[in-house]
Amino acid sequence: MSTRKHTALPKAQILIEALPWLVRHNGKTVVIKFGGNAMVDEELKAAFAQDVVFLHHAGLKPVVVHGGGPQISAALDRHGIVSEFKAGLRVTTEDAMDVVRMVLAGQVQRELVGLLNQHGPLAVGLTGEDAHTITATRHRPEIDGELVDIGRVGEITDIDTGAIEALLADGRIPVVSSIARSQDDGHVYNVNADTAAAALAAALGAETLMVLTDVEGLYEDWPDSDEVISRLTASQLEKLLPELSSGMVPKMEGCLHAVRNGVTTARVIDGRVQHSILLEIFTDEGIGTMVVPDEKPHGQGES
């Protein structure tokens, strides 16, 4: 009897530590951008699926958004299409777009839906094309003062959350591929998954945006120090943006967009750590960088 009591007690203490967070997040929507190493490592993939299902059963409403950089590059190689990047974005020709769509909606999304559905009839896959979820127009980045055509890469112009909200109301977990319908023609666009996750989080009025990365968070003084900034405001982040590495820019711009548009917190977390999502949401420690809205001046109401 005493042994049994002894081994069970730490489990009970862990569950009780999560209680205030369970209460706080109950019924809230959380948008999770799935990416980086967590997408290619089998154990991390399985742990990610467990975390998302746990959030669902704990009373939260998770929405998963994914891209598929490594898988797209591998598929383009197999099709003999060269991967080219400009301004940190993949140049997407019409031929490449067919492959991107096939990989995202037919491979990465299917695998993720399958992993989640090992735990019950929960996940439903869709792309931004479905029910006008994500609409985009052609994105032309500026390089050395000139606008550059990088093909079918989209800039999001509109979000329709109807299909996602219907799935959440039905107790499902939406899994969204970062492809958008075109506002201007009958084609589709490849959109950055960090940007898509942030736009969806804002449109859904999510409590939290979580972006999985392959780093511990935003570093204080990289490369001279590996101290992670655990919390910063929107304005502090805006000042840092010009100094960030190109891969981190869309993630942090996404976090900034989210908290400036009604999302309570946006977090960049280390997807290389198993169960990083649970650690971030349900413990005191937190394991990444959290971005919060700027504090309103004292006495100022909601505008």
mmCIF file of C-alpha atoms in Angstrom:
data_model
loop_
_atom_site.group_PDB
_atom_site.id
_atom_site.type_symbol
_atom_site.label_atom_id
_atom_site.label_comp_id
_atom_site.label_asym_id
_atom_site.label_seq_id
_atom_site.Cartn_x
_atom_site.Cartn_y
_atom_site.Cartn_z
ATOM 1 C CA MET A 1 0.000 0.000 0.000
ATOM 2 C CA SER A 2 2.718 2.481 1.023
ATOM 3 C CA THR A 3 4.728 1.797 -2.170
ATOM 4 C CA ARG A 4 1.688 2.383 -4.327
ATOM 5 C CA LYS A 5 0.951 5.651 -2.563
ATOM 6 C CA HIS A 6 4.584 6.711 -2.959
ATOM 7 C CA THR A 7 4.782 6.137 -6.741
ATOM 8 C CA ALA A 8 1.380 7.686 -7.515
ATOM 9 C CA LEU A 9 1.916 10.891 -5.543
ATOM 10 C CA PRO A 10 4.313 12.661 -7.973
ATOM 11 C CA LYS A 11 1.806 12.006 -10.774
ATOM 12 C CA ALA A 12 -0.945 13.634 -8.747
ATOM 13 C CA GLN A 13 1.282 16.632 -7.993
ATOM 14 C CA ILE A 14 2.037 17.098 -11.716
ATOM 15 C CA LEU A 15 -1.664 16.986 -12.557
ATOM 16 C CA ILE A 16 -2.505 19.470 -9.797
ATOM 17 C CA GLU A 17 0.225 21.854 -11.029
ATOM 18 C CA ALA A 18 -1.586 21.905 -14.382
ATOM 19 C CA LEU A 19 -4.941 22.794 -12.785
ATOM 20 C CA PRO A 20 -4.745 26.628 -12.963
ATOM 21 C CA TRP A 21 -3.723 26.371 -16.627
ATOM 22 C CA LEU A 22 -6.503 23.886 -17.398
ATOM 23 C CA VAL A 23 -9.007 26.320 -15.887
ATOM 24 C CA ARG A 24 -7.505 29.325 -17.700
ATOM 25 C CA HIS A 25 -7.373 27.682 -21.140
ATOM 26 C CA ASN A 26 -10.650 25.735 -21.004
ATOM 27 C CA GLY A 27 -12.717 26.388 -24.128
ATOM 28 C CA LYS A 28 -10.000 28.578 -25.664
ATOM 29 C CA THR A 29 -8.724 28.193 -29.207
ATOM 30 C CA VAL A 30 -4.999 27.590 -29.677
ATOM 31 C CA VAL A 31 -3.402 27.694 -33.137
ATOM 32 C CA ILE A 32 -0.250 25.593 -33.476
ATOM 33 C CA LYS A 33 2.191 25.957 -36.376
ATOM 34 C CA PHE A 34 3.746 22.528 -36.917
ATOM 35 C CA GLY A 35 7.187 22.701 -38.504
ATOM 36 C CA GLY A 36 10.918 22.166 -38.238
ATOM 37 C CA ASN A 37 12.445 18.990 -36.886
ATOM 38 C CA ALA A 38 9.156 17.931 -35.285
ATOM 39 C CA MET A 39 7.887 17.319 -38.832
ATOM 40 C CA VAL A 40 10.586 14.852 -39.832
ATOM 41 C CA ASP A 41 11.550 13.000 -36.629
ATOM 42 C CA GLU A 42 9.185 10.050 -36.054
ATOM 43 C CA GLU A 43 9.254 10.220 -32.241
ATOM 44 C CA LEU A 44 8.715 13.977 -32.199
ATOM 45 C CA LYS A 45 5.837 13.606 -34.679
ATOM 46 C CA ALA A 46 4.139 11.041 -32.457
ATOM 47 C CA ALA A 47 4.675 13.195 -29.334
ATOM 48 C CA PHE A 48 3.254 16.216 -31.178
ATOM 49 C CA ALA A 49 0.100 14.272 -32.054
ATOM 50 C CA GLN A 50 -0.265 13.141 -28.424
ATOM 51 C CA ASP A 51 0.089 16.745 -27.207
ATOM 52 C CA VAL A 52 -2.559 18.055 -29.592
ATOM 53 C CA VAL A 53 -5.004 15.287 -28.637
ATOM 54 C CA PHE A 54 -4.261 15.975 -24.958
ATOM 55 C CA LEU A 55 -5.126 19.662 -25.457
ATOM 56 C CA HIS A 56 -8.368 18.623 -27.148
ATOM 57 C CA HIS A 57 -9.350 16.322 -24.275
ATOM 58 C CA ALA A 58 -8.298 18.960 -21.724
ATOM 59 C CA GLY A 59 -11.007 21.260 -23.073
ATOM 60 C CA LEU A 60 -8.959 23.427 -25.444
ATOM 61 C CA LYS A 61 -9.672 23.822 -29.157
ATOM 62 C CA PRO A 62 -6.434 23.157 -31.067
ATOM 63 C CA VAL A 63 -6.082 24.128 -34.733
ATOM 64 C CA VAL A 64 -2.945 22.844 -36.495
ATOM 65 C CA VAL A 65 -1.369 24.708 -39.437
ATOM 66 C CA HIS A 66 1.545 23.196 -41.340
ATOM 67 C CA GLY A 67 3.918 23.831 -44.195
ATOM 68 C CA GLY A 68 6.403 21.285 -45.465
ATOM 69 C CA GLY A 69 9.699 22.806 -46.567
ATOM 70 C CA PRO A 70 11.909 19.682 -46.391
ATOM 71 C CA GLN A 71 9.257 17.428 -47.955
ATOM 72 C CA ILE A 72 8.607 19.939 -50.762
ATOM 73 C CA SER A 73 12.336 20.241 -51.548
ATOM 74 C CA ALA A 74 12.685 16.442 -51.680
ATOM 75 C CA ALA A 75 9.663 16.079 -53.988
ATOM 76 C CA LEU A 76 10.862 18.878 -56.304
ATOM 77 C CA ASP A 77 14.249 17.112 -56.530
ATOM 78 C CA ARG A 78 12.494 13.893 -57.532
ATOM 79 C CA HIS A 79 10.590 15.815 -60.228
ATOM 80 C CA GLY A 80 13.810 17.425 -61.454
ATOM 81 C CA ILE A 81 12.681 20.934 -60.411
ATOM 82 C CA VAL A 82 15.402 23.122 -58.881
ATOM 83 C CA SER A 83 14.567 24.734 -55.507
ATOM 84 C CA GLU A 84 15.347 28.445 -55.604
ATOM 85 C CA PHE A 85 14.845 30.963 -52.814
ATOM 86 C CA LYS A 86 14.610 34.759 -52.968
ATOM 87 C CA ALA A 87 14.123 36.995 -49.923
ATOM 88 C CA GLY A 88 13.794 33.820 -47.816
ATOM 89 C CA LEU A 89 10.814 32.572 -49.878
ATOM 90 C CA ARG A 90 10.605 29.640 -52.269
ATOM 91 C CA VAL A 91 10.299 30.703 -55.910
ATOM 92 C CA THR A 92 7.196 28.782 -56.967
ATOM 93 C CA THR A 93 6.646 28.210 -60.691
ATOM 94 C CA GLU A 94 3.382 26.702 -61.999
ATOM 95 C CA ASP A 95 5.064 23.264 -62.155
ATOM 96 C CA ALA A 96 6.486 23.659 -58.671
ATOM 97 C CA MET A 97 3.063 24.737 -57.356
ATOM 98 C CA ASP A 98 1.510 21.447 -58.494
ATOM 99 C CA VAL A 99 4.164 19.598 -56.495
ATOM 100 C CA VAL A 100 3.758 21.903 -53.453
ATOM 101 C CA ARG A 101 0.002 21.299 -53.421
ATOM 102 C CA MET A 102 0.450 17.543 -53.803
ATOM 103 C CA VAL A 103 3.022 17.329 -50.993
ATOM 104 C CA LEU A 104 1.195 19.574 -48.515
ATOM 105 C CA ALA A 105 -2.354 18.308 -49.000
ATOM 106 C CA GLY A 106 -1.582 14.756 -50.101
ATOM 107 C CA GLN A 107 1.407 13.797 -47.982
ATOM 108 C CA VAL A 108 2.236 15.994 -44.965
ATOM 109 C CA GLN A 109 -1.379 16.725 -44.038
ATOM 110 C CA ARG A 110 -2.483 13.101 -44.535
ATOM 111 C CA GLU A 111 0.300 11.816 -42.285
ATOM 112 C CA LEU A 112 -0.543 14.320 -39.549
ATOM 113 C CA VAL A 113 -4.269 13.578 -39.749
ATOM 114 C CA GLY A 114 -3.430 9.864 -39.524
ATOM 115 C CA LEU A 115 -1.268 10.343 -36.415
ATOM 116 C CA LEU A 116 -3.971 12.377 -34.666
ATOM 117 C CA ASN A 117 -6.683 9.901 -35.628
ATOM 118 C CA GLN A 118 -4.867 7.016 -33.980
ATOM 119 C CA HIS A 119 -6.429 8.531 -30.846
ATOM 120 C CA GLY A 120 -10.011 8.728 -32.148
ATOM 121 C CA PRO A 121 -12.103 10.244 -34.978
ATOM 122 C CA LEU A 122 -10.725 13.720 -34.346
ATOM 123 C CA ALA A 123 -8.667 15.309 -37.111
ATOM 124 C CA VAL A 124 -10.040 16.689 -40.370
ATOM 125 C CA GLY A 125 -7.647 17.972 -43.029
ATOM 126 C CA LEU A 126 -8.308 20.992 -45.192
ATOM 127 C CA THR A 127 -6.291 23.490 -47.192
ATOM 128 C CA GLY A 128 -6.755 27.229 -47.383
ATOM 129 C CA GLU A 129 -8.644 26.573 -50.645
ATOM 130 C CA ASP A 130 -11.483 24.815 -48.806
ATOM 131 C CA ALA A 131 -14.534 26.991 -48.071
ATOM 132 C CA HIS A 132 -12.448 30.108 -48.910
ATOM 133 C CA THR A 133 -10.490 29.607 -45.666
ATOM 134 C CA ILE A 134 -7.421 31.519 -46.953
ATOM 135 C CA THR A 135 -7.470 33.934 -49.890
ATOM 136 C CA ALA A 136 -4.284 35.453 -51.297
ATOM 137 C CA THR A 137 -2.936 37.627 -54.057
ATOM 138 C CA ARG A 138 0.513 37.501 -55.665
ATOM 139 C CA HIS A 139 3.320 38.454 -53.291
ATOM 140 C CA ARG A 140 6.192 40.429 -54.805
ATOM 141 C CA PRO A 141 8.995 40.900 -52.278
ATOM 142 C CA GLU A 142 11.283 43.902 -52.536
ATOM 143 C CA ILE A 143 14.944 43.077 -53.154
ATOM 144 C CA ASP A 144 17.417 45.977 -53.433
ATOM 145 C CA GLY A 145 14.574 48.431 -53.959
ATOM 146 C CA GLU A 146 12.925 46.424 -56.764
ATOM 147 C CA LEU A 147 9.774 44.287 -56.651
ATOM 148 C CA VAL A 148 10.619 40.726 -57.671
ATOM 149 C CA ASP A 149 8.292 38.117 -59.168
ATOM 150 C CA ILE A 150 8.683 34.817 -57.310
ATOM 151 C CA GLY A 151 5.793 33.005 -58.971
ATOM 152 C CA ARG A 152 2.823 31.554 -57.171
ATOM 153 C CA VAL A 153 3.734 32.780 -53.692
ATOM 154 C CA GLY A 154 0.768 34.420 -52.026
ATOM 155 C CA GLU A 155 0.167 37.318 -49.710
ATOM 156 C CA ILE A 156 -2.911 36.670 -47.577
ATOM 157 C CA THR A 157 -5.760 39.101 -48.224
ATOM 158 C CA ASP A 158 -8.661 37.418 -46.442
ATOM 159 C CA ILE A 159 -9.497 34.653 -43.969
ATOM 160 C CA ASP A 160 -12.883 32.934 -43.684
ATOM 161 C CA THR A 161 -12.998 30.932 -40.454
ATOM 162 C CA GLY A 162 -16.441 29.372 -41.092
ATOM 163 C CA ALA A 163 -15.280 25.837 -41.912
ATOM 164 C CA ILE A 164 -12.738 25.755 -39.074
ATOM 165 C CA GLU A 165 -15.269 27.057 -36.539
ATOM 166 C CA ALA A 166 -17.817 24.454 -37.680
ATOM 167 C CA LEU A 167 -15.228 21.689 -37.171
ATOM 168 C CA LEU A 168 -14.272 23.018 -33.719
ATOM 169 C CA ALA A 169 -17.947 23.209 -32.722
ATOM 170 C CA ASP A 170 -18.259 19.567 -33.772
ATOM 171 C CA GLY A 171 -15.353 18.578 -31.504
ATOM 172 C CA ARG A 172 -12.859 18.032 -34.333
ATOM 173 C CA ILE A 173 -9.218 19.089 -34.751
ATOM 174 C CA PRO A 174 -8.735 21.025 -38.022
ATOM 175 C CA VAL A 175 -5.398 20.444 -39.778
ATOM 176 C CA VAL A 176 -4.779 23.213 -42.310
ATOM 177 C CA SER A 177 -2.274 23.119 -45.196
ATOM 178 C CA SER A 178 -0.792 26.522 -46.061
ATOM 179 C CA ILE A 179 -2.168 26.828 -49.584
ATOM 180 C CA ALA A 180 -4.490 29.704 -50.491
ATOM 181 C CA ARG A 181 -7.094 30.284 -53.166
ATOM 182 C CA SER A 182 -6.376 33.184 -55.473
ATOM 183 C CA GLN A 183 -8.323 36.406 -55.158
ATOM 184 C CA ASP A 184 -7.601 37.285 -58.788
ATOM 185 C CA ASP A 185 -7.617 34.129 -60.922
ATOM 186 C CA GLY A 186 -8.509 30.457 -60.774
ATOM 187 C CA HIS A 187 -5.117 29.344 -59.455
ATOM 188 C CA VAL A 188 -3.782 28.688 -55.992
ATOM 189 C CA TYR A 189 -0.886 30.164 -54.033
ATOM 190 C CA ASN A 190 1.801 28.783 -51.774
ATOM 191 C CA VAL A 191 1.711 30.849 -48.567
ATOM 192 C CA ASN A 192 4.231 30.901 -45.738
ATOM 193 C CA ALA A 193 2.875 28.606 -43.006
ATOM 194 C CA ASP A 194 4.044 30.900 -40.157
ATOM 195 C CA THR A 195 2.152 33.789 -41.753
ATOM 196 C CA ALA A 196 -0.923 31.600 -42.368
ATOM 197 C CA ALA A 197 -0.957 30.376 -38.743
ATOM 198 C CA ALA A 198 -0.744 33.962 -37.439
ATOM 199 C CA ALA A 199 -3.522 35.180 -39.751
ATOM 200 C CA LEU A 200 -5.764 32.282 -38.695
ATOM 201 C CA ALA A 201 -5.026 32.840 -34.994
ATOM 202 C CA ALA A 202 -6.049 36.503 -35.315
ATOM 203 C CA ALA A 203 -9.175 35.734 -37.357
ATOM 204 C CA LEU A 204 -10.268 33.004 -34.916
ATOM 205 C CA GLY A 205 -9.685 35.236 -31.873
ATOM 206 C CA ALA A 206 -7.364 32.525 -30.519
ATOM 207 C CA GLU A 207 -6.014 32.680 -26.996
ATOM 208 C CA THR A 208 -2.577 31.505 -28.104
ATOM 209 C CA LEU A 209 -0.462 31.093 -31.220
ATOM 210 C CA MET A 210 2.334 28.547 -30.832
ATOM 211 C CA VAL A 211 5.081 28.241 -33.450
ATOM 212 C CA LEU A 212 7.331 25.168 -33.321
ATOM 213 C CA THR A 213 10.916 25.877 -34.352
ATOM 214 C CA ASP A 214 14.349 24.229 -34.285
ATOM 215 C CA VAL A 215 15.756 26.695 -31.757
ATOM 216 C CA GLU A 216 15.073 27.258 -28.075
ATOM 217 C CA GLY A 217 13.416 30.598 -28.716
ATOM 218 C CA LEU A 218 14.566 34.107 -29.502
ATOM 219 C CA TYR A 219 18.150 34.611 -28.299
ATOM 220 C CA GLU A 220 19.160 37.686 -26.307
ATOM 221 C CA ASP A 221 22.390 38.420 -28.115
ATOM 222 C CA TRP A 222 23.008 35.763 -30.734
ATOM 223 C CA PRO A 223 25.673 34.568 -31.597
ATOM 224 C CA ASP A 224 27.534 35.939 -28.546
ATOM 225 C CA SER A 225 25.059 34.464 -26.080
ATOM 226 C CA ASP A 226 22.522 31.640 -26.051
ATOM 227 C CA GLU A 227 20.340 33.250 -23.376
ATOM 228 C CA VAL A 228 16.728 32.954 -24.507
ATOM 229 C CA ILE A 229 14.417 35.949 -24.102
ATOM 230 C CA SER A 230 11.501 34.385 -22.251
ATOM 231 C CA ARG A 231 9.024 37.255 -22.620
ATOM 232 C CA LEU A 232 8.797 40.436 -24.650
ATOM 233 C CA THR A 233 6.131 42.921 -25.706
ATOM 234 C CA ALA A 234 5.020 43.640 -29.257
ATOM 235 C CA SER A 235 6.953 46.937 -29.354
ATOM 236 C CA GLN A 236 10.142 45.312 -28.031
ATOM 237 C CA LEU A 237 9.843 42.622 -30.702
ATOM 238 C CA GLU A 238 9.269 45.204 -33.444
ATOM 239 C CA LYS A 239 12.571 46.881 -32.549
ATOM 240 C CA LEU A 240 14.393 43.523 -32.778
ATOM 241 C CA LEU A 241 12.945 42.422 -36.141
ATOM 242 C CA PRO A 242 15.610 44.051 -38.377
ATOM 243 C CA GLU A 243 18.367 42.144 -36.517
ATOM 244 C CA LEU A 244 16.815 38.665 -36.789
ATOM 245 C CA SER A 245 17.994 35.838 -39.030
ATOM 246 C CA SER A 246 15.895 35.389 -42.191
ATOM 247 C CA GLY A 247 14.325 32.118 -41.005
ATOM 248 C CA MET A 248 13.141 33.693 -37.779
ATOM 249 C CA VAL A 249 11.589 36.776 -39.416
ATOM 250 C CA PRO A 250 8.288 35.241 -40.655
ATOM 251 C CA LYS A 251 7.852 33.466 -37.310
ATOM 252 C CA MET A 252 8.349 36.613 -35.236
ATOM 253 C CA GLU A 253 6.391 38.793 -37.693
ATOM 254 C CA GLY A 254 3.592 36.250 -37.310
ATOM 255 C CA CYS A 255 3.751 36.508 -33.520
ATOM 256 C CA LEU A 256 3.694 40.300 -33.782
ATOM 257 C CA HIS A 257 0.689 40.257 -36.130
ATOM 258 C CA ALA A 258 -1.166 37.864 -33.810
ATOM 259 C CA VAL A 259 -0.773 39.854 -30.585
ATOM 260 C CA ARG A 260 -1.481 43.147 -32.383
ATOM 261 C CA ASN A 261 -4.758 41.630 -33.607
ATOM 262 C CA GLY A 262 -6.362 40.212 -30.505
ATOM 263 C CA VAL A 263 -4.400 37.033 -29.727
ATOM 264 C CA THR A 264 -3.479 37.022 -26.010
ATOM 265 C CA THR A 265 -0.031 35.440 -26.324
ATOM 266 C CA ALA A 266 2.170 34.184 -29.158
ATOM 267 C CA ARG A 267 4.986 31.769 -28.388
ATOM 268 C CA VAL A 268 7.950 30.410 -30.286
ATOM 269 C CA ILE A 269 8.889 27.062 -28.780
ATOM 270 C CA ASP A 270 11.537 24.408 -29.343
ATOM 271 C CA GLY A 271 9.918 21.635 -31.355
ATOM 272 C CA ARG A 272 12.986 19.422 -30.795
ATOM 273 C CA VAL A 273 11.884 18.879 -27.194
ATOM 274 C CA GLN A 274 9.331 16.098 -26.797
ATOM 275 C CA HIS A 275 5.991 17.360 -25.452
ATOM 276 C CA SER A 276 7.174 20.971 -25.693
ATOM 277 C CA ILE A 277 3.562 22.097 -26.247
ATOM 278 C CA LEU A 278 2.385 20.634 -22.938
ATOM 279 C CA LEU A 279 5.417 22.020 -21.110
ATOM 280 C CA GLU A 280 4.700 25.485 -22.496
ATOM 281 C CA ILE A 281 0.968 25.537 -21.806
ATOM 282 C CA PHE A 282 0.674 23.661 -18.521
ATOM 283 C CA THR A 283 3.765 24.481 -16.450
ATOM 284 C CA ASP A 284 5.236 27.468 -14.627
ATOM 285 C CA GLU A 285 8.536 27.227 -16.443
ATOM 286 C CA GLY A 286 7.513 27.687 -20.065
ATOM 287 C CA ILE A 287 10.239 26.779 -22.511
ATOM 288 C CA GLY A 288 10.330 29.316 -25.318
ATOM 289 C CA THR A 289 9.852 32.999 -26.078
ATOM 290 C CA MET A 290 6.456 34.491 -25.333
ATOM 291 C CA VAL A 291 5.243 37.656 -27.074
ATOM 292 C CA VAL A 292 2.503 39.663 -25.374
ATOM 293 C CA PRO A 293 0.568 42.779 -26.450
ATOM 294 C CA ASP A 294 1.853 46.168 -25.325
ATOM 295 C CA GLU A 295 0.405 47.216 -21.989
ATOM 296 C CA LYS A 296 -2.298 49.836 -22.269
ATOM 297 C CA PRO A 297 -1.615 53.045 -20.347
ATOM 298 C CA HIS A 298 -3.205 52.907 -16.906
ATOM 299 C CA GLY A 299 -6.879 53.772 -16.910
ATOM 300 C CA GLN A 300 -7.288 53.438 -20.664
ATOM 301 C CA GLY A 301 -10.224 51.246 -21.674
ATOM 302 C CA GLU A 302 -10.594 49.061 -24.735
ATOM 303 C CA SER A 303 -10.519 51.149 -27.883
#
